[in-house]
């Protein structure tokens, strides 16, 4: 249930509503960014009676939230959420272009790619220090030394760093060195990890699981929000289907569907979404055209020598051309870059 307060209510009146919610055994969640003060109620197993709250002083109305996800739904908050990240924003007018290698392999490689993507117009840098790999014998990432390299890239380029954490321990490390915690597709339903990042001061980049429905993605975001962290960016990165012409099937139709139901920003990753370099640029354009708040793409200066995902990494010059194309496209969808 969403409790909307009258304009100009006193702190005492707000506090009285919070106390009533808590006395009933539920959780009161202040909804940030709303024009009026609004409080979301969660934790009730059965529908609540609006009158229970509408009789309290200062309450304008109490609205039932019908979706299973509450805090991330548009019913709870009508306006788009803009996530502040290291002095920049995701979900506002400016498109987010997150670029970098699949994995941090060495300082030299990562810094070189960082300089190239920054010059080409990326506004965030990505790179994995902890890599979720199908085989335990594949390169697993450099761990903390990799995070230190990422911090150097930020220092050199000014770009905020997006990097994955696969467990609670890695979250603490990422908090020390980076700007955004990425939750990978394989961990989208790792609920204890979601709760952990829900307590973080850093924004969360939540990737859709390879067989997750949109509702499951939004429920995972709800886990994060329910712990108090509303700085969530969703990401479509392709799902597994019978199609065998690409690594995954990039489900671009989920973008308007999510935007209809949720106030959270959603980005698209055409690199993992297609798995092939020659498909990345066309699908990145399509992502912007369909209304995504940005893209995440893998870029490598020597893809043939990459320790992971070389075949889907753009060459730096291809990335630079893609940024130019997105710059031209942006005004058509009322965006800037
Ligand atoms: C990644 O972005 O590095 C990654 C591993 O992606 P995903 O979790 O979508 O497979
Ligand atoms: Mn990758």
mmCIF file of C-alpha atoms and ligand atoms in Angstrom:
data_model
loop_
_atom_site.group_PDB
_atom_site.id
_atom_site.type_symbol
_atom_site.label_atom_id
_atom_site.label_comp_id
_atom_site.label_asym_id
_atom_site.label_seq_id
_atom_site.Cartn_x
_atom_site.Cartn_y
_atom_site.Cartn_z
ATOM 1 C CA UNK A 1 0.000 0.000 0.000
ATOM 2 C CA UNK A 2 1.101 3.534 -0.760
ATOM 3 C CA UNK A 3 0.201 6.263 1.702
ATOM 4 C CA UNK A 4 0.244 9.705 0.108
ATOM 5 C CA UNK A 5 0.435 12.623 2.524
ATOM 6 C CA UNK A 6 -1.151 16.058 2.058
ATOM 7 C CA UNK A 7 1.110 18.863 0.857
ATOM 8 C CA UNK A 8 2.863 20.649 3.709
ATOM 9 C CA UNK A 9 2.324 17.985 6.369
ATOM 10 C CA UNK A 10 4.313 18.194 9.584
ATOM 11 C CA UNK A 11 7.054 15.764 10.583
ATOM 12 C CA UNK A 12 4.877 14.776 13.539
ATOM 13 C CA UNK A 13 2.062 13.698 11.235
ATOM 14 C CA UNK A 14 4.476 11.675 9.089
ATOM 15 C CA UNK A 15 5.950 10.061 12.182
ATOM 16 C CA UNK A 16 2.478 9.127 13.425
ATOM 17 C CA UNK A 17 1.783 7.291 10.149
ATOM 18 C CA UNK A 18 5.137 5.484 10.327
ATOM 19 C CA UNK A 19 4.380 4.450 13.903
ATOM 20 C CA UNK A 20 0.952 3.141 12.970
ATOM 21 C CA UNK A 21 2.496 1.046 10.161
ATOM 22 C CA UNK A 22 5.163 -0.339 12.473
ATOM 23 C CA UNK A 23 2.708 -1.048 15.284
ATOM 24 C CA UNK A 24 0.765 -3.236 12.847
ATOM 25 C CA UNK A 25 4.001 -5.181 12.267
ATOM 26 C CA UNK A 26 4.778 -3.859 8.771
ATOM 27 C CA UNK A 27 7.646 -1.894 7.296
ATOM 28 C CA UNK A 28 7.380 1.817 6.422
ATOM 29 C CA UNK A 29 9.442 2.797 3.358
ATOM 30 C CA UNK A 30 9.790 6.496 2.576
ATOM 31 C CA UNK A 31 9.504 6.893 -1.212
ATOM 32 C CA UNK A 32 12.266 9.193 -2.441
ATOM 33 C CA UNK A 33 11.775 11.815 -5.100
ATOM 34 C CA UNK A 34 7.991 11.939 -4.991
ATOM 35 C CA UNK A 35 6.425 15.417 -5.230
ATOM 36 C CA UNK A 36 4.532 14.865 -1.997
ATOM 37 C CA UNK A 37 5.711 12.848 0.953
ATOM 38 C CA UNK A 38 4.706 9.242 0.352
ATOM 39 C CA UNK A 39 5.263 6.139 2.436
ATOM 40 C CA UNK A 40 5.196 2.634 1.030
ATOM 41 C CA UNK A 41 3.969 -0.148 3.273
ATOM 42 C CA UNK A 42 5.539 -3.581 2.798
ATOM 43 C CA UNK A 43 5.559 -6.795 4.776
ATOM 44 C CA UNK A 44 1.806 -7.374 4.845
ATOM 45 C CA UNK A 45 0.772 -10.846 3.666
ATOM 46 C CA UNK A 46 -2.823 -9.839 2.979
ATOM 47 C CA UNK A 47 -4.310 -6.635 1.501
ATOM 48 C CA UNK A 48 -4.622 -3.714 3.906
ATOM 49 C CA UNK A 49 -7.688 -1.595 4.462
ATOM 50 C CA UNK A 50 -7.050 1.965 3.172
ATOM 51 C CA UNK A 51 -9.337 3.390 5.861
ATOM 52 C CA UNK A 52 -6.935 2.240 8.518
ATOM 53 C CA UNK A 53 -4.578 5.009 7.323
ATOM 54 C CA UNK A 54 -6.883 7.526 5.644
ATOM 55 C CA UNK A 55 -8.342 8.439 9.011
ATOM 56 C CA UNK A 56 -4.949 9.648 10.268
ATOM 57 C CA UNK A 57 -4.209 13.416 10.223
ATOM 58 C CA UNK A 58 -2.264 14.593 7.173
ATOM 59 C CA UNK A 59 -3.015 11.529 5.031
ATOM 60 C CA UNK A 60 -4.394 12.399 1.593
ATOM 61 C CA UNK A 61 -5.055 8.861 0.424
ATOM 62 C CA UNK A 62 -3.977 5.265 0.787
ATOM 63 C CA UNK A 63 -3.671 3.382 -2.490
ATOM 64 C CA UNK A 64 -3.466 -0.377 -2.877
ATOM 65 C CA UNK A 65 -0.449 -1.496 -4.909
ATOM 66 C CA UNK A 66 -1.622 -4.428 -6.961
ATOM 67 C CA UNK A 67 1.717 -5.610 -8.384
ATOM 68 C CA UNK A 68 3.788 -8.196 -6.506
ATOM 69 C CA UNK A 69 6.766 -5.844 -6.637
ATOM 70 C CA UNK A 70 5.911 -2.732 -4.677
ATOM 71 C CA UNK A 71 8.769 -0.269 -4.164
ATOM 72 C CA UNK A 72 10.030 -0.513 -7.742
ATOM 73 C CA UNK A 73 6.575 -0.212 -9.330
ATOM 74 C CA UNK A 74 5.152 2.869 -11.001
ATOM 75 C CA UNK A 75 2.106 2.513 -8.787
ATOM 76 C CA UNK A 76 4.353 3.404 -5.850
ATOM 77 C CA UNK A 77 6.299 6.138 -7.673
ATOM 78 C CA UNK A 78 5.021 7.593 -10.931
ATOM 79 C CA UNK A 79 8.081 9.569 -12.024
ATOM 80 C CA UNK A 80 11.259 8.023 -13.463
ATOM 81 C CA UNK A 81 14.078 7.314 -11.042
ATOM 82 C CA UNK A 82 17.326 9.050 -11.890
ATOM 83 C CA UNK A 83 20.281 7.289 -10.264
ATOM 84 C CA UNK A 84 23.227 9.493 -9.270
ATOM 85 C CA UNK A 85 26.550 7.757 -9.955
ATOM 86 C CA UNK A 86 29.888 9.366 -9.172
ATOM 87 C CA UNK A 87 28.811 12.879 -10.224
ATOM 88 C CA UNK A 88 26.847 11.593 -13.230
ATOM 89 C CA UNK A 89 23.309 10.324 -13.659
ATOM 90 C CA UNK A 90 21.605 7.309 -15.166
ATOM 91 C CA UNK A 91 17.957 7.496 -16.173
ATOM 92 C CA UNK A 92 17.838 11.229 -16.877
ATOM 93 C CA UNK A 93 18.107 12.947 -20.255
ATOM 94 C CA UNK A 94 21.707 11.927 -20.849
ATOM 95 C CA UNK A 95 22.240 8.402 -22.153
ATOM 96 C CA UNK A 96 24.637 6.176 -20.225
ATOM 97 C CA UNK A 97 27.375 4.570 -22.291
ATOM 98 C CA UNK A 98 29.161 1.957 -20.176
ATOM 99 C CA UNK A 99 32.142 0.492 -21.994
ATOM 100 C CA UNK A 100 35.243 -1.541 -21.283
ATOM 101 C CA UNK A 101 36.664 -5.048 -21.458
ATOM 102 C CA UNK A 102 34.886 -8.156 -20.239
ATOM 103 C CA UNK A 103 37.668 -8.728 -17.711
ATOM 104 C CA UNK A 104 40.461 -6.731 -16.150
ATOM 105 C CA UNK A 105 43.462 -8.665 -17.451
ATOM 106 C CA UNK A 106 46.392 -6.377 -16.684
ATOM 107 C CA UNK A 107 47.040 -2.766 -15.784
ATOM 108 C CA UNK A 108 48.401 -2.020 -19.221
ATOM 109 C CA UNK A 109 45.401 -3.514 -21.057
ATOM 110 C CA UNK A 110 42.792 -1.934 -18.804
ATOM 111 C CA UNK A 111 44.331 1.546 -18.779
ATOM 112 C CA UNK A 112 44.769 1.479 -22.561
ATOM 113 C CA UNK A 113 41.117 0.536 -23.109
ATOM 114 C CA UNK A 114 40.024 3.074 -20.487
ATOM 115 C CA UNK A 115 41.784 5.914 -22.322
ATOM 116 C CA UNK A 116 40.322 4.803 -25.648
ATOM 117 C CA UNK A 117 36.700 4.511 -24.534
ATOM 118 C CA UNK A 118 36.869 7.766 -22.563
ATOM 119 C CA UNK A 119 38.176 9.588 -25.622
ATOM 120 C CA UNK A 120 35.472 8.004 -27.779
ATOM 121 C CA UNK A 121 32.714 9.301 -25.483
ATOM 122 C CA UNK A 122 31.917 6.606 -22.913
ATOM 123 C CA UNK A 123 30.631 8.079 -19.674
ATOM 124 C CA UNK A 124 31.192 4.973 -17.480
ATOM 125 C CA UNK A 125 33.880 2.293 -17.489
ATOM 126 C CA UNK A 126 33.219 -1.423 -17.017
ATOM 127 C CA UNK A 127 35.529 -4.382 -16.420
ATOM 128 C CA UNK A 128 35.280 -7.529 -14.324
ATOM 129 C CA UNK A 129 37.698 -8.275 -11.502
ATOM 130 C CA UNK A 130 35.551 -11.237 -10.439
ATOM 131 C CA UNK A 131 34.374 -13.251 -13.427
ATOM 132 C CA UNK A 132 31.516 -15.761 -13.379
ATOM 133 C CA UNK A 133 32.785 -18.456 -15.782
ATOM 134 C CA UNK A 134 31.054 -21.602 -16.945
ATOM 135 C CA UNK A 135 34.289 -23.560 -16.428
ATOM 136 C CA UNK A 136 36.292 -23.494 -13.190
ATOM 137 C CA UNK A 137 39.407 -23.806 -15.371
ATOM 138 C CA UNK A 138 38.743 -20.554 -17.257
ATOM 139 C CA UNK A 139 40.240 -17.229 -16.173
ATOM 140 C CA UNK A 140 38.406 -16.226 -12.973
ATOM 141 C CA UNK A 141 39.489 -12.583 -12.805
ATOM 142 C CA UNK A 142 42.274 -10.845 -10.894
ATOM 143 C CA UNK A 143 40.242 -10.145 -7.737
ATOM 144 C CA UNK A 144 41.386 -7.258 -5.541
ATOM 145 C CA UNK A 145 44.422 -6.396 -7.687
ATOM 146 C CA UNK A 146 41.927 -6.033 -10.555
ATOM 147 C CA UNK A 147 39.847 -3.602 -8.499
ATOM 148 C CA UNK A 148 42.973 -1.545 -7.820
ATOM 149 C CA UNK A 149 43.568 -1.345 -11.555
ATOM 150 C CA UNK A 150 39.972 -0.183 -12.065
ATOM 151 C CA UNK A 151 40.504 2.560 -9.478
ATOM 152 C CA UNK A 152 43.523 3.683 -11.524
ATOM 153 C CA UNK A 153 41.364 3.843 -14.645
ATOM 154 C CA UNK A 154 38.942 6.103 -12.803
ATOM 155 C CA UNK A 155 41.823 8.292 -11.722
ATOM 156 C CA UNK A 156 43.195 8.488 -15.257
ATOM 157 C CA UNK A 157 39.895 9.004 -17.094
ATOM 158 C CA UNK A 158 37.430 10.396 -14.543
ATOM 159 C CA UNK A 159 34.951 7.670 -15.517
ATOM 160 C CA UNK A 160 32.933 6.016 -12.724
ATOM 161 C CA UNK A 161 33.582 2.263 -12.479
ATOM 162 C CA UNK A 162 30.970 -0.495 -12.885
ATOM 163 C CA UNK A 163 32.176 -3.935 -11.772
ATOM 164 C CA UNK A 164 30.664 -7.246 -10.738
ATOM 165 C CA UNK A 165 30.537 -8.837 -7.304
ATOM 166 C CA UNK A 166 29.539 -12.467 -6.964
ATOM 167 C CA UNK A 167 29.355 -12.782 -3.184
ATOM 168 C CA UNK A 168 29.140 -10.676 -0.038
ATOM 169 C CA UNK A 169 32.897 -10.562 0.444
ATOM 170 C CA UNK A 170 33.401 -9.227 -3.079
ATOM 171 C CA UNK A 171 30.682 -6.620 -2.486
ATOM 172 C CA UNK A 172 32.738 -5.181 0.386
ATOM 173 C CA UNK A 173 35.797 -5.057 -1.886
ATOM 174 C CA UNK A 174 33.878 -3.441 -4.736
ATOM 175 C CA UNK A 175 32.527 -0.854 -2.273
ATOM 176 C CA UNK A 176 36.076 0.103 -1.464
ATOM 177 C CA UNK A 177 37.257 0.665 -5.031
ATOM 178 C CA UNK A 178 34.353 1.140 -7.458
ATOM 179 C CA UNK A 179 31.207 3.221 -8.060
ATOM 180 C CA UNK A 180 28.548 0.699 -9.115
ATOM 181 C CA UNK A 181 28.076 -2.926 -8.045
ATOM 182 C CA UNK A 182 27.108 -5.159 -10.933
ATOM 183 C CA UNK A 183 25.000 -8.221 -10.190
ATOM 184 C CA UNK A 184 25.478 -10.615 -13.074
ATOM 185 C CA UNK A 185 22.845 -12.634 -14.884
ATOM 186 C CA UNK A 186 23.806 -15.806 -13.017
ATOM 187 C CA UNK A 187 23.218 -14.120 -9.673
ATOM 188 C CA UNK A 188 19.977 -12.318 -10.440
ATOM 189 C CA UNK A 189 18.166 -14.572 -8.006
ATOM 190 C CA UNK A 190 20.931 -14.891 -5.422
ATOM 191 C CA UNK A 191 18.665 -13.437 -2.774
ATOM 192 C CA UNK A 192 21.225 -13.128 0.009
ATOM 193 C CA UNK A 193 23.505 -11.204 -2.381
ATOM 194 C CA UNK A 194 20.596 -8.965 -3.393
ATOM 195 C CA UNK A 195 19.887 -8.214 0.270
ATOM 196 C CA UNK A 196 23.543 -7.424 0.840
ATOM 197 C CA UNK A 197 23.715 -4.889 -2.001
ATOM 198 C CA UNK A 198 20.402 -3.485 -0.784
ATOM 199 C CA UNK A 199 22.340 -2.309 2.264
ATOM 200 C CA UNK A 200 25.145 -0.790 0.210
ATOM 201 C CA UNK A 201 25.772 2.906 -0.282
ATOM 202 C CA UNK A 202 26.646 2.159 -3.926
ATOM 203 C CA UNK A 203 24.170 1.943 -6.803
ATOM 204 C CA UNK A 204 23.395 -1.511 -8.199
ATOM 205 C CA UNK A 205 23.478 -2.617 -11.830
ATOM 206 C CA UNK A 206 21.173 -5.638 -11.974
ATOM 207 C CA UNK A 207 21.352 -7.874 -15.026
ATOM 208 C CA UNK A 208 18.457 -10.047 -16.111
ATOM 209 C CA UNK A 209 18.961 -13.788 -15.633
ATOM 210 C CA UNK A 210 19.268 -15.925 -18.753
ATOM 211 C CA UNK A 211 15.844 -17.458 -18.234
ATOM 212 C CA UNK A 212 14.224 -14.852 -16.024
ATOM 213 C CA UNK A 213 10.854 -13.305 -16.774
ATOM 214 C CA UNK A 214 10.369 -9.572 -16.495
ATOM 215 C CA UNK A 215 8.424 -10.067 -13.289
ATOM 216 C CA UNK A 216 11.285 -12.078 -11.799
ATOM 217 C CA UNK A 217 13.708 -9.308 -12.736
ATOM 218 C CA UNK A 218 11.515 -6.725 -11.033
ATOM 219 C CA UNK A 219 11.115 -8.954 -7.965
ATOM 220 C CA UNK A 220 14.916 -9.155 -7.721
ATOM 221 C CA UNK A 221 15.085 -5.362 -7.877
ATOM 222 C CA UNK A 222 12.460 -5.313 -5.130
ATOM 223 C CA UNK A 223 14.826 -7.335 -2.910
ATOM 224 C CA UNK A 224 17.423 -4.586 -3.271
ATOM 225 C CA UNK A 225 14.932 -1.753 -2.732
ATOM 226 C CA UNK A 226 13.351 -3.485 0.265
ATOM 227 C CA UNK A 227 16.676 -3.137 2.092
ATOM 228 C CA UNK A 228 16.643 0.620 1.488
ATOM 229 C CA UNK A 229 18.771 0.964 -1.669
ATOM 230 C CA UNK A 230 16.688 2.500 -4.467
ATOM 231 C CA UNK A 231 19.671 3.284 -6.676
ATOM 232 C CA UNK A 232 19.034 0.408 -9.068
ATOM 233 C CA UNK A 233 19.674 0.169 -12.796
ATOM 234 C CA UNK A 234 18.220 -2.793 -14.654
ATOM 235 C CA UNK A 235 19.911 -4.385 -17.649
ATOM 236 C CA UNK A 236 18.603 -6.577 -20.448
ATOM 237 C CA UNK A 237 21.461 -8.824 -21.627
ATOM 238 C CA UNK A 238 19.708 -11.490 -23.660
ATOM 239 C CA UNK A 239 17.834 -14.617 -22.668
ATOM 240 C CA UNK A 240 18.198 -18.220 -23.765
ATOM 241 C CA UNK A 241 15.815 -19.340 -26.499
ATOM 242 C CA UNK A 242 15.759 -21.873 -29.351
ATOM 243 C CA UNK A 243 17.414 -19.283 -31.619
ATOM 244 C CA UNK A 244 20.883 -20.573 -32.462
ATOM 245 C CA UNK A 245 22.173 -17.728 -34.626
ATOM 246 C CA UNK A 246 23.422 -15.784 -31.601
ATOM 247 C CA UNK A 247 24.759 -16.457 -28.112
ATOM 248 C CA UNK A 248 21.481 -15.216 -26.598
ATOM 249 C CA UNK A 249 18.281 -13.582 -27.787
ATOM 250 C CA UNK A 250 18.294 -9.900 -26.925
ATOM 251 C CA UNK A 251 14.777 -9.149 -25.734
ATOM 252 C CA UNK A 252 14.427 -5.469 -26.603
ATOM 253 C CA UNK A 253 10.676 -5.561 -26.096
ATOM 254 C CA UNK A 254 11.302 -5.837 -22.370
ATOM 255 C CA UNK A 255 12.495 -2.205 -22.341
ATOM 256 C CA UNK A 256 9.106 -0.505 -22.926
ATOM 257 C CA UNK A 257 7.439 -3.224 -20.858
ATOM 258 C CA UNK A 258 9.670 -2.461 -17.849
ATOM 259 C CA UNK A 259 9.247 1.276 -18.353
ATOM 260 C CA UNK A 260 5.485 0.864 -18.221
ATOM 261 C CA UNK A 261 5.572 -1.024 -14.926
ATOM 262 C CA UNK A 262 8.610 0.374 -13.116
ATOM 263 C CA UNK A 263 10.215 3.747 -12.477
ATOM 264 C CA UNK A 264 13.728 2.262 -12.596
ATOM 265 C CA UNK A 265 16.121 2.947 -15.482
ATOM 266 C CA UNK A 266 16.852 0.047 -17.829
ATOM 267 C CA UNK A 267 19.934 -0.367 -20.012
ATOM 268 C CA UNK A 268 20.782 -2.911 -22.699
ATOM 269 C CA UNK A 269 23.912 -5.043 -23.116
ATOM 270 C CA UNK A 270 24.114 -6.074 -26.788
ATOM 271 C CA UNK A 271 27.540 -7.706 -26.251
ATOM 272 C CA UNK A 272 26.333 -10.627 -24.127
ATOM 273 C CA UNK A 273 22.973 -10.262 -25.863
ATOM 274 C CA UNK A 274 24.422 -11.347 -29.198
ATOM 275 C CA UNK A 275 27.893 -12.723 -28.484
ATOM 276 C CA UNK A 276 29.129 -11.504 -31.858
ATOM 277 C CA UNK A 277 30.991 -8.312 -32.625
ATOM 278 C CA UNK A 278 29.179 -7.679 -35.918
ATOM 279 C CA UNK A 279 25.782 -7.722 -34.184
ATOM 280 C CA UNK A 280 26.641 -5.390 -31.331
ATOM 281 C CA UNK A 281 26.375 -2.051 -33.144
ATOM 282 C CA UNK A 282 22.995 -2.715 -34.851
ATOM 283 C CA UNK A 283 21.464 -3.940 -31.584
ATOM 284 C CA UNK A 284 22.956 -1.038 -29.618
ATOM 285 C CA UNK A 285 21.259 1.389 -32.012
ATOM 286 C CA UNK A 286 18.015 -0.523 -31.652
ATOM 287 C CA UNK A 287 18.302 -0.386 -27.857
ATOM 288 C CA UNK A 288 18.497 3.399 -27.905
ATOM 289 C CA UNK A 289 15.647 3.612 -30.414
ATOM 290 C CA UNK A 290 13.413 1.454 -28.215
ATOM 291 C CA UNK A 291 13.922 3.760 -25.240
ATOM 292 C CA UNK A 292 16.737 2.254 -23.189
ATOM 293 C CA UNK A 293 18.500 4.616 -20.775
ATOM 294 C CA UNK A 294 21.860 3.521 -22.095
ATOM 295 C CA UNK A 295 24.002 0.598 -23.179
ATOM 296 C CA UNK A 296 26.754 -1.544 -21.731
ATOM 297 C CA UNK A 297 29.233 -2.778 -24.333
ATOM 298 C CA UNK A 298 32.462 -4.740 -24.228
ATOM 299 C CA UNK A 299 35.464 -3.163 -25.933
ATOM 300 C CA UNK A 300 38.986 -4.594 -26.246
ATOM 301 C CA UNK A 301 42.144 -3.293 -27.878
ATOM 302 C CA UNK A 302 43.260 -6.834 -28.752
ATOM 303 C CA UNK A 303 40.098 -8.960 -28.807
ATOM 304 C CA UNK A 304 41.911 -11.912 -30.365
ATOM 305 C CA UNK A 305 44.044 -12.095 -27.225
ATOM 306 C CA UNK A 306 41.253 -11.393 -24.708
ATOM 307 C CA UNK A 307 41.033 -13.816 -21.786
ATOM 308 C CA UNK A 308 37.233 -13.823 -22.018
ATOM 309 C CA UNK A 309 34.521 -12.851 -24.518
ATOM 310 C CA UNK A 310 36.927 -11.740 -27.275
ATOM 311 C CA UNK A 311 34.485 -12.565 -30.125
ATOM 312 C CA UNK A 312 31.914 -10.068 -28.848
ATOM 313 C CA UNK A 313 34.314 -7.225 -27.993
ATOM 314 C CA UNK A 314 34.201 -4.176 -30.254
ATOM 315 C CA UNK A 315 37.490 -2.779 -31.552
ATOM 316 C CA UNK A 316 38.044 0.709 -30.116
ATOM 317 C CA UNK A 317 37.400 2.353 -33.500
ATOM 318 C CA UNK A 318 34.111 0.453 -33.860
ATOM 319 C CA UNK A 319 33.123 1.703 -30.435
ATOM 320 C CA UNK A 320 34.005 5.276 -31.371
ATOM 321 C CA UNK A 321 31.819 5.001 -34.488
ATOM 322 C CA UNK A 322 28.967 3.577 -32.408
ATOM 323 C CA UNK A 323 29.110 6.531 -30.010
ATOM 324 C CA UNK A 324 28.847 8.906 -32.981
ATOM 325 C CA UNK A 325 25.791 7.047 -34.227
ATOM 326 C CA UNK A 326 24.153 7.165 -30.815
ATOM 327 C CA UNK A 327 24.900 10.869 -30.610
ATOM 328 C CA UNK A 328 23.008 11.337 -33.879
ATOM 329 C CA UNK A 329 20.137 9.131 -32.725
ATOM 330 C CA UNK A 330 19.735 10.617 -29.249
ATOM 331 C CA UNK A 331 17.662 13.726 -30.190
ATOM 332 C CA UNK A 332 15.137 11.495 -31.974
ATOM 333 C CA UNK A 333 14.289 9.876 -28.645
ATOM 334 C CA UNK A 334 14.505 13.139 -26.652
ATOM 335 C CA UNK A 335 17.911 12.253 -25.216
ATOM 336 C CA UNK A 336 21.381 13.718 -25.249
ATOM 337 C CA UNK A 337 24.871 12.328 -25.156
HETATM 338 C C1 LIG B 1 29.506 -9.189 -17.648
HETATM 339 O O1 LIG B 1 28.847 -8.166 -17.910
HETATM 340 O O2 LIG B 1 30.729 -9.193 -17.518
HETATM 341 C C2 LIG B 1 28.803 -10.475 -17.514
HETATM 342 C C3 LIG B 1 29.417 -11.544 -17.029
HETATM 343 O O3 LIG B 1 27.536 -10.426 -17.941
HETATM 344 P P1 LIG B 1 26.290 -11.399 -17.629
HETATM 345 O O4 LIG B 1 26.181 -11.498 -16.153
HETATM 346 O O5 LIG B 1 25.148 -10.675 -18.263
HETATM 347 O O6 LIG B 1 26.598 -12.701 -18.305
HETATM 348 MN MN1 LIG B 2 31.755 -10.691 -20.819
#
